[in-house]
Structure formats: structure tokens, C-alpha cells
mmCIF file of C-alpha atoms in Angstrom:
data_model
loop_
_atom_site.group_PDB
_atom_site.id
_atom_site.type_symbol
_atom_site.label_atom_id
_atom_site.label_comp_id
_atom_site.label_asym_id
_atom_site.label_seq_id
_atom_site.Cartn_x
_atom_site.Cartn_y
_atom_site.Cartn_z
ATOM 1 C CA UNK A 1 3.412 5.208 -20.176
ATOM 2 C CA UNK A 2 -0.259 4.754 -18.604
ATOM 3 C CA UNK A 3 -0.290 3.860 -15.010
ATOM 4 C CA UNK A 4 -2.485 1.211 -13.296
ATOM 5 C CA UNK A 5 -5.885 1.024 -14.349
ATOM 6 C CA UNK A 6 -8.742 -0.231 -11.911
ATOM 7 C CA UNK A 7 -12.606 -1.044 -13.048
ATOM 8 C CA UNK A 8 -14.733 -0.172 -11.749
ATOM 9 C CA UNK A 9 -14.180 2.748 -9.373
ATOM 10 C CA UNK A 10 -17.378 3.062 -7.102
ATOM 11 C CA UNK A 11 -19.368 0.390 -7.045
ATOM 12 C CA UNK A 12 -22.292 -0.937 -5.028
ATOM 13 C CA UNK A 13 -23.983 -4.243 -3.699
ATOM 14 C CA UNK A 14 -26.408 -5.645 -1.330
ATOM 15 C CA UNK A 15 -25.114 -8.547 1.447
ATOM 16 C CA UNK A 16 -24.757 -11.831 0.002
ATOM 17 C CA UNK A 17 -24.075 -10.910 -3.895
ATOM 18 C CA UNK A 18 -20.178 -10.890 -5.525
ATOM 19 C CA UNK A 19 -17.989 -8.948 -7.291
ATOM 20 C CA UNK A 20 -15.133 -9.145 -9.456
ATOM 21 C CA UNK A 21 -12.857 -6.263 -9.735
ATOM 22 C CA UNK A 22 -9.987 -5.548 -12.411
ATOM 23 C CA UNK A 23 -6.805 -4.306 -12.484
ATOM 24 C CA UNK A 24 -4.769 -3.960 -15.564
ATOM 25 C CA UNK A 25 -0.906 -2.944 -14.682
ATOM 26 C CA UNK A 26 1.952 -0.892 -16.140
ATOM 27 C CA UNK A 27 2.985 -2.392 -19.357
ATOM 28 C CA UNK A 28 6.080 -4.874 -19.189
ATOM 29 C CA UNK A 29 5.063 -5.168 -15.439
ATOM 30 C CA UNK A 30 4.665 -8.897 -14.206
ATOM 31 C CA UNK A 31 3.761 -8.622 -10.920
ATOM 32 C CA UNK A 32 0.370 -7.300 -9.381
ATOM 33 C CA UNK A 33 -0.665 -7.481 -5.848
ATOM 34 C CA UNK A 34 -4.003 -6.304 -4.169
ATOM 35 C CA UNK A 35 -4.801 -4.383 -0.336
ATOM 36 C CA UNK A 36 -8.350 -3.715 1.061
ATOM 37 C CA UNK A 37 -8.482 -0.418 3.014
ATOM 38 C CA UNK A 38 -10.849 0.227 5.700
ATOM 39 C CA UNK A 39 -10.540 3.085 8.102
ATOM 40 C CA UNK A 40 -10.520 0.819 11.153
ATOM 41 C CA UNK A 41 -8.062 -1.565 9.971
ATOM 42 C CA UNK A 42 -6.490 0.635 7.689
ATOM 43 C CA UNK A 43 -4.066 -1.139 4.597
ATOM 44 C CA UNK A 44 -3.974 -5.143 4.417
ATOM 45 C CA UNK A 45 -2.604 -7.349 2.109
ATOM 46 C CA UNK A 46 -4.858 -9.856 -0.039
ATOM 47 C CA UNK A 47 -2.856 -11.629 -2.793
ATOM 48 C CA UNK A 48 0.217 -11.213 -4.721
ATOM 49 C CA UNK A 49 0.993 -12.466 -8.485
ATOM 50 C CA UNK A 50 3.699 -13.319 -10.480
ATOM 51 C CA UNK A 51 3.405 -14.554 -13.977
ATOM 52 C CA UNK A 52 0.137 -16.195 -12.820
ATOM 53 C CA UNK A 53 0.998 -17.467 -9.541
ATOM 54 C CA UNK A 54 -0.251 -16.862 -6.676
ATOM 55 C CA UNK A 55 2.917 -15.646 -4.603
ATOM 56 C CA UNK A 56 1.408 -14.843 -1.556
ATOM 57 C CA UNK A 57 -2.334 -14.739 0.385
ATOM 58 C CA UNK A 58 -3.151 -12.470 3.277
ATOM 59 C CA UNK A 59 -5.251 -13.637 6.213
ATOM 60 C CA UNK A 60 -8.828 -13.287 4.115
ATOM 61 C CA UNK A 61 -11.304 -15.561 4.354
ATOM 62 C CA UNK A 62 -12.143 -18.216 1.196
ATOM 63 C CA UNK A 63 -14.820 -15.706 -0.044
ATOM 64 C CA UNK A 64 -11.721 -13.877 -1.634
ATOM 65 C CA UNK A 65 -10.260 -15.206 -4.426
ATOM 66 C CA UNK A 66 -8.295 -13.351 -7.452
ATOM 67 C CA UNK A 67 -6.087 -14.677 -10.156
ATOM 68 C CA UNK A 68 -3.646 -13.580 -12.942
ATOM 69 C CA UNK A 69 -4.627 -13.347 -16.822
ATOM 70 C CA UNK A 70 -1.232 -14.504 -19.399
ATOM 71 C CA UNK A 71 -1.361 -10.927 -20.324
ATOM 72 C CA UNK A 72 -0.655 -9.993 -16.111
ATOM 73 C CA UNK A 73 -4.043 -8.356 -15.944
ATOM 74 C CA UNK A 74 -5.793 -9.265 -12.963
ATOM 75 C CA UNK A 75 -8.701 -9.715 -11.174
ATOM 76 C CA UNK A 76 -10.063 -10.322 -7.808
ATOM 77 C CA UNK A 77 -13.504 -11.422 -6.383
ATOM 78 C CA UNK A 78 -15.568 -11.422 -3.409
ATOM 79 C CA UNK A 79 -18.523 -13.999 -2.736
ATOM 80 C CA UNK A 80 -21.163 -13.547 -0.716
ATOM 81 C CA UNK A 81 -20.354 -10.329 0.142
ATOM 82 C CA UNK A 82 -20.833 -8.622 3.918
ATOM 83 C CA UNK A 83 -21.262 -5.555 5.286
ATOM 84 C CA UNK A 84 -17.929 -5.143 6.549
ATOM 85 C CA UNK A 85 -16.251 -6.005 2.824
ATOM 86 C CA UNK A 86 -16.856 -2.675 2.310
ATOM 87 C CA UNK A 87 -13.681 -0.996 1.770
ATOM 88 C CA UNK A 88 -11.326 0.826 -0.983
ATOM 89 C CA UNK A 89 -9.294 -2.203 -2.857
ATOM 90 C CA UNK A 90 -6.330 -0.942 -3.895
ATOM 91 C CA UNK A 91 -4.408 -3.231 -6.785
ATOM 92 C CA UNK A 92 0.068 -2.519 -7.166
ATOM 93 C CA UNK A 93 1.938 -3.583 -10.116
ATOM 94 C CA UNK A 94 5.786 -4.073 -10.094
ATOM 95 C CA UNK A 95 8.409 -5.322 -12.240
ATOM 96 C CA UNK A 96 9.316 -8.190 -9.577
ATOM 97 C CA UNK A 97 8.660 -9.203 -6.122
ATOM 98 C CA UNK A 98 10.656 -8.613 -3.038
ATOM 99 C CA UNK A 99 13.711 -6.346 -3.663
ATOM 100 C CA UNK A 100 13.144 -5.208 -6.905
ATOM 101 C CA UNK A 101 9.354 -4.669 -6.198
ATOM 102 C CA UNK A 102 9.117 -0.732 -6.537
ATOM 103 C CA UNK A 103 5.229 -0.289 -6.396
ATOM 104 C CA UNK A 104 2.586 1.798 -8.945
ATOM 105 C CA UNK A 105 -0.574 1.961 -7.056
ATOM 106 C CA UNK A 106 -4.160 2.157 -8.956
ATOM 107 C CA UNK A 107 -6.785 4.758 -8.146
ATOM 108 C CA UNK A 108 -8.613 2.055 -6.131
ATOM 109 C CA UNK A 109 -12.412 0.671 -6.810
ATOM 110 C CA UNK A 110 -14.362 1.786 -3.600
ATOM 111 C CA UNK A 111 -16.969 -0.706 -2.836
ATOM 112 C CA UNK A 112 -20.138 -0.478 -0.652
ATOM 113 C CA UNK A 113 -22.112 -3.389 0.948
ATOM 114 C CA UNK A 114 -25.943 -2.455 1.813
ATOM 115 C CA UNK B 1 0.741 -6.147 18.780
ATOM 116 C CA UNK B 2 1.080 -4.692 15.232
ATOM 117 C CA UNK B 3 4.642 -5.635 13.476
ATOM 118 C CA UNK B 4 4.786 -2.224 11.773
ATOM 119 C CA UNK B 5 4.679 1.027 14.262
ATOM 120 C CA UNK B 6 4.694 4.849 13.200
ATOM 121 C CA UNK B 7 5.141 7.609 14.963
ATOM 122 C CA UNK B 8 3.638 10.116 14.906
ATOM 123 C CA UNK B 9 0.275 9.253 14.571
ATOM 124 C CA UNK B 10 -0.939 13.021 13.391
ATOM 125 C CA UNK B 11 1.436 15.836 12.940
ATOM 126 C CA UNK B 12 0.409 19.095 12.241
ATOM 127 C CA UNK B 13 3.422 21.674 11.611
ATOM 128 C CA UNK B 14 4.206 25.445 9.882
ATOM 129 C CA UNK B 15 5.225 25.752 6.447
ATOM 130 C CA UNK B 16 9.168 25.159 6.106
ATOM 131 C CA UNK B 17 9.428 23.175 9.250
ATOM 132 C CA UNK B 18 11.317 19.922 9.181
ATOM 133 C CA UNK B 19 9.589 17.195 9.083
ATOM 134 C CA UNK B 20 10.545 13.664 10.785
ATOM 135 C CA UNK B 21 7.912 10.304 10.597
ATOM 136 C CA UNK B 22 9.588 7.186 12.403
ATOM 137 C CA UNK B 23 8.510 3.530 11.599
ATOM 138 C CA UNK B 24 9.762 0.445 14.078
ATOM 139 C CA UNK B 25 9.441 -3.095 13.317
ATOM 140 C CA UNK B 26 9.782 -6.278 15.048
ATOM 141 C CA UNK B 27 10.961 -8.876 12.637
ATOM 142 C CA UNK B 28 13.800 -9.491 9.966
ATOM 143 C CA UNK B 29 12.359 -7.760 6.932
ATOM 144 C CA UNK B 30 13.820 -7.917 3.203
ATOM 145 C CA UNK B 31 12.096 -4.292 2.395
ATOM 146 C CA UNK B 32 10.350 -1.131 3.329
ATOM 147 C CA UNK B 33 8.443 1.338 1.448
ATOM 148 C CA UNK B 34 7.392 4.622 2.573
ATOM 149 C CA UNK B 35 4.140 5.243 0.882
ATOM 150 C CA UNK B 36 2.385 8.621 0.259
ATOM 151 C CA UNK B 37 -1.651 9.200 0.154
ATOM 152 C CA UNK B 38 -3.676 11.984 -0.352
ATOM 153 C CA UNK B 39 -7.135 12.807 0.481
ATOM 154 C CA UNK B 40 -9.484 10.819 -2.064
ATOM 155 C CA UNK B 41 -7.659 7.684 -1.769
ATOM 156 C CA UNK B 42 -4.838 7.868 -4.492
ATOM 157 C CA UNK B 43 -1.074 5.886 -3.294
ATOM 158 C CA UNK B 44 1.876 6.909 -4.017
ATOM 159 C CA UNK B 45 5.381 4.951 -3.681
ATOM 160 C CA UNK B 46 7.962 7.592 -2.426
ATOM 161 C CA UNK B 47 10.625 4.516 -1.491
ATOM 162 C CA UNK B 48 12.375 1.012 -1.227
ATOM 163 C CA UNK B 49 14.490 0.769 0.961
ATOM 164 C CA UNK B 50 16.965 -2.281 1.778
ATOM 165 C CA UNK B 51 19.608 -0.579 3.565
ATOM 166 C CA UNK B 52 20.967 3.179 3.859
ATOM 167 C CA UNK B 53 19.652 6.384 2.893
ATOM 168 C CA UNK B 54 17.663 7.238 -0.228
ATOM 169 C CA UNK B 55 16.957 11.087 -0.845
ATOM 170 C CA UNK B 56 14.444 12.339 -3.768
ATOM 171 C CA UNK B 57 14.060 16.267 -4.211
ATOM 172 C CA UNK B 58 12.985 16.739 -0.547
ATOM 173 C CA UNK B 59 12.466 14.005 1.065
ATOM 174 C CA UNK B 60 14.638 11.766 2.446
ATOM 175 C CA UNK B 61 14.987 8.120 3.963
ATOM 176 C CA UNK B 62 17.107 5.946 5.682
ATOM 177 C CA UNK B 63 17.090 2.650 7.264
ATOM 178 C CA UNK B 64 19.037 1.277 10.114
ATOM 179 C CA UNK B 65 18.470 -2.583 9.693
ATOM 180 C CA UNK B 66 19.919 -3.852 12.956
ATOM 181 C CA UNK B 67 17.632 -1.122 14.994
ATOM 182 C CA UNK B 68 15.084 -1.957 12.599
ATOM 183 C CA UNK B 69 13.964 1.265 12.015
ATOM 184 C CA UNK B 70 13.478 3.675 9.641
ATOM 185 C CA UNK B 71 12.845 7.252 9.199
ATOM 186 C CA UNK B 72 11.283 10.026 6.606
ATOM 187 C CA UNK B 73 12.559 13.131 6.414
ATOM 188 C CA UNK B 74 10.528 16.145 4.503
ATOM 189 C CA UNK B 75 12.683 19.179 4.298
ATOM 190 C CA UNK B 76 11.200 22.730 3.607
ATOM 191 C CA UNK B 77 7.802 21.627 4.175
ATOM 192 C CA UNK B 78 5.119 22.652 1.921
ATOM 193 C CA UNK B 79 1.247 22.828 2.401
ATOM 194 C CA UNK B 80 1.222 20.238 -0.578
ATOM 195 C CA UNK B 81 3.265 17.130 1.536
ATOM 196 C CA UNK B 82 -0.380 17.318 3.521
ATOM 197 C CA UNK B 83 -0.784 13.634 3.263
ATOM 198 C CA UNK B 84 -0.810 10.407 4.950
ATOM 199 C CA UNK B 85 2.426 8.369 4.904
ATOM 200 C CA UNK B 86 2.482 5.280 5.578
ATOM 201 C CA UNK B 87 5.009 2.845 6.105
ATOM 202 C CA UNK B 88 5.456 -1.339 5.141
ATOM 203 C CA UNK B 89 7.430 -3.767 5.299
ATOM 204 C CA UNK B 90 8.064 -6.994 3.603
ATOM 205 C CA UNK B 91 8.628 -9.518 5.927
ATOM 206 C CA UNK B 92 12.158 -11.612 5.349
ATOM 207 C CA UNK B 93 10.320 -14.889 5.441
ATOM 208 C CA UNK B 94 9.518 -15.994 2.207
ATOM 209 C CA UNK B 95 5.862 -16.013 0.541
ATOM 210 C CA UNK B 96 4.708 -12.733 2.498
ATOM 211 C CA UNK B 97 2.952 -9.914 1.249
ATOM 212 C CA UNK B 98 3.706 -6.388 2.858
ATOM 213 C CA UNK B 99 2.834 -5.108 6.506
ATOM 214 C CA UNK B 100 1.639 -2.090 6.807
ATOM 215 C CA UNK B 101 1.281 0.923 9.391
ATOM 216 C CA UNK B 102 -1.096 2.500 10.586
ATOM 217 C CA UNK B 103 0.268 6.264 8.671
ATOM 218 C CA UNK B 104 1.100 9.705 9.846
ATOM 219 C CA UNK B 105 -1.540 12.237 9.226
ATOM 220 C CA UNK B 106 0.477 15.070 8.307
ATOM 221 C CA UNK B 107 -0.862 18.540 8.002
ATOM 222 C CA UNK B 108 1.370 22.029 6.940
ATOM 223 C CA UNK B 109 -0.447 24.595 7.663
ATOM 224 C CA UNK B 110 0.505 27.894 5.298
#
């Protein structure tokens, strides 16, 4: 069974362009949920989704955004992007949310901001 | 003050020892995962937990919901648990992502 797939894995941008980023989950899985990781503020929630909802935003500003594809791939993007959006973003798939929300992790996509 | 707190920060121990990493929180949760990550970025789910004591080859968890804390347990440590754990919790309140810690940097040294 192939695990979580993220695209691309390194990446880099200059201040003020976007990105998307993609996350394809475990087969069958319906939920997918995304984390930034930084080494000063170390793992933090962005978005969960469920079936293409929007389940639940972290405390990011408007410039990140992400939805859900009918097929529960996913993707997230950054506008305008800053120096300190660089970070590894980390996308989770699960079967369901809460209780029964046993998490497969990605690789990540490491992005840079010059 | 940070909902989710682990202790030890770093640990660094001898081959075989037995290992304990605590995590305290502060609110009514409906979930916690101990999470495993090595070097180069790669995470790893070792656990749900609700309530109890979940045990997987070596290591072992528990959860003591009315303390609300929780504890990991590696047994007959090996140079290969070198990791960062991490713990995080879902918060009981509905529409809430998870919490995290900040990890234990765990080194076995051979």
C-alpha cells in the first residue's frame, strides 16, 4: 500500500511569490491535515480535511489557504510568501478525525524563502 | 504557556537503559499521539491514545486522563530509537487540530 506522497520536496522562492504544495494520501483515506515545522516554533497545525471540508484552521494568517480535491488529494498554498514561511510542511492522512484519526505522515516539502 | 509539555527536553542514555519521556497537558483532550522523528525530517505515528496503556514491540504508553498525563516507555534501548518524540494532543473542544510539544531529543549511545 504506498504511503503519503508530497510534491515537491525542496523547493525554493524569493519574498513575495506563492506556492502550492501537494499531498496525495493513503488510498481509502479521507482525511488529510497539514503542520509547518520550524525549529523555533517547532510542529503547528494549519488545516484539517474531511471529504472536502475544511474541519479545522490553525492560527495562520489569510496568506494560507489549502483545500481538498473529490479524490481526497490535497493541496495547500502560500501567497506572498516571507522570509519566515520558510519551514518543512508536513501533510497526515487518516481514515477519520478525532478518535479514529491514527496518522501516516508524508516525507514533508522543505521550503526556502530568499 | 504552551498546552502540551515534555519532559525531558534532551536525553542522552546507554544502550539497554530504560527509557521514560513524560507529556502534561492542561485541558480536556479527546486524543494523544506520541509521534516519532528521525534526523532528515521523516514522522512517524507510534500511538493513539484515549485512555490506558498501549504497548507495541518495545515501547509502551499509557495515559492517565484525570492527571492528564501521559508517558512513553522504550524498553531495551537501542542506538536506533535515537529520535525525537514528540507528543500532541487533540483538544476535546470540537473543530481543533492537534497541539503539539516541543519533543524529546533522545540519544543511545552504543
Amino acid at each position: 500500500k504506498a504511503g503519503v506522497t508530497q510534491t515537491p520536496r525542496y523547493l525554493i522562492k524569493t519574498r513575495g511569490q506563492q506556492v502550492t504544495l501537494s499531498c496525495s494520501p493513503i488510498s481509502g483515506h479521507r482525511s488529510v491535515s497539514w503542520y509547518q515545522q520550524t525549529p523555533g516554533q517547532g510542529l503547528q497545525f494549519l488545516f484539517e480535511y474531511f471529504s472536502e471540508t475544511q474541519r479545522n484552521k490553525g492560527n495562520f494568517p489569510g496568506r494560507f489557504s489549502g483545500r481538498q480535491f473529490s479524490n481526497s488529494r490535497s493541496e495547500m498554498n502560500v501567497s506572498t510568501l516571507e522570509l519566515g514561511d520558510s519551514a518543512l510542511y508536513l501533510c497526515a492522512s487518516s481514515l477519520g478525525t478525532g478518535r479514529t484519526g491514527e496518522l501516516f505522515f508524508g516525507e514533508g516539502s522543505r521550503l526556502t524563502v530568499l | 504557556k504552551n498546552e502540551v509539555e515534555q519532559s525531558p527536553q534532551n536525553l542522552t542514555a546507554q544502550e539497554g537503559e530504560f527509557i521514560t519521556i513524560n507529556c502534561s497537558y492542561s485541558v480536556g483532550i479527546s486524543a494523544l499521539h506520541w509521534l516519532q522523528q528521525h534526523p532528515g525530517g521523516g514522522i512517524v505515528s507510534l500511538f493513539m491514545l484515549s485512555s490506558g496503556k498501549k504497548k507495541h514491540g518495545r515501547l509502551i504508553a499509557t495515559i492517565n486522563i484525570q492527571e492528564k498525563h501521559s508517558s512513553l516507555h522504550i524498553t531495551a534501548s537501542h542506538p536506533r530509537d535515537s529520535a525525537v518524540y514528540i507528543c500532541a494532543v487533540r483538544l476535546a473542544t470540537l473543530m481543533n487540530g492537534l497541539t503539539f510539544g516541543k519533543g524529546t531529543h533522545l540519544i543511545i549511545q552504543p
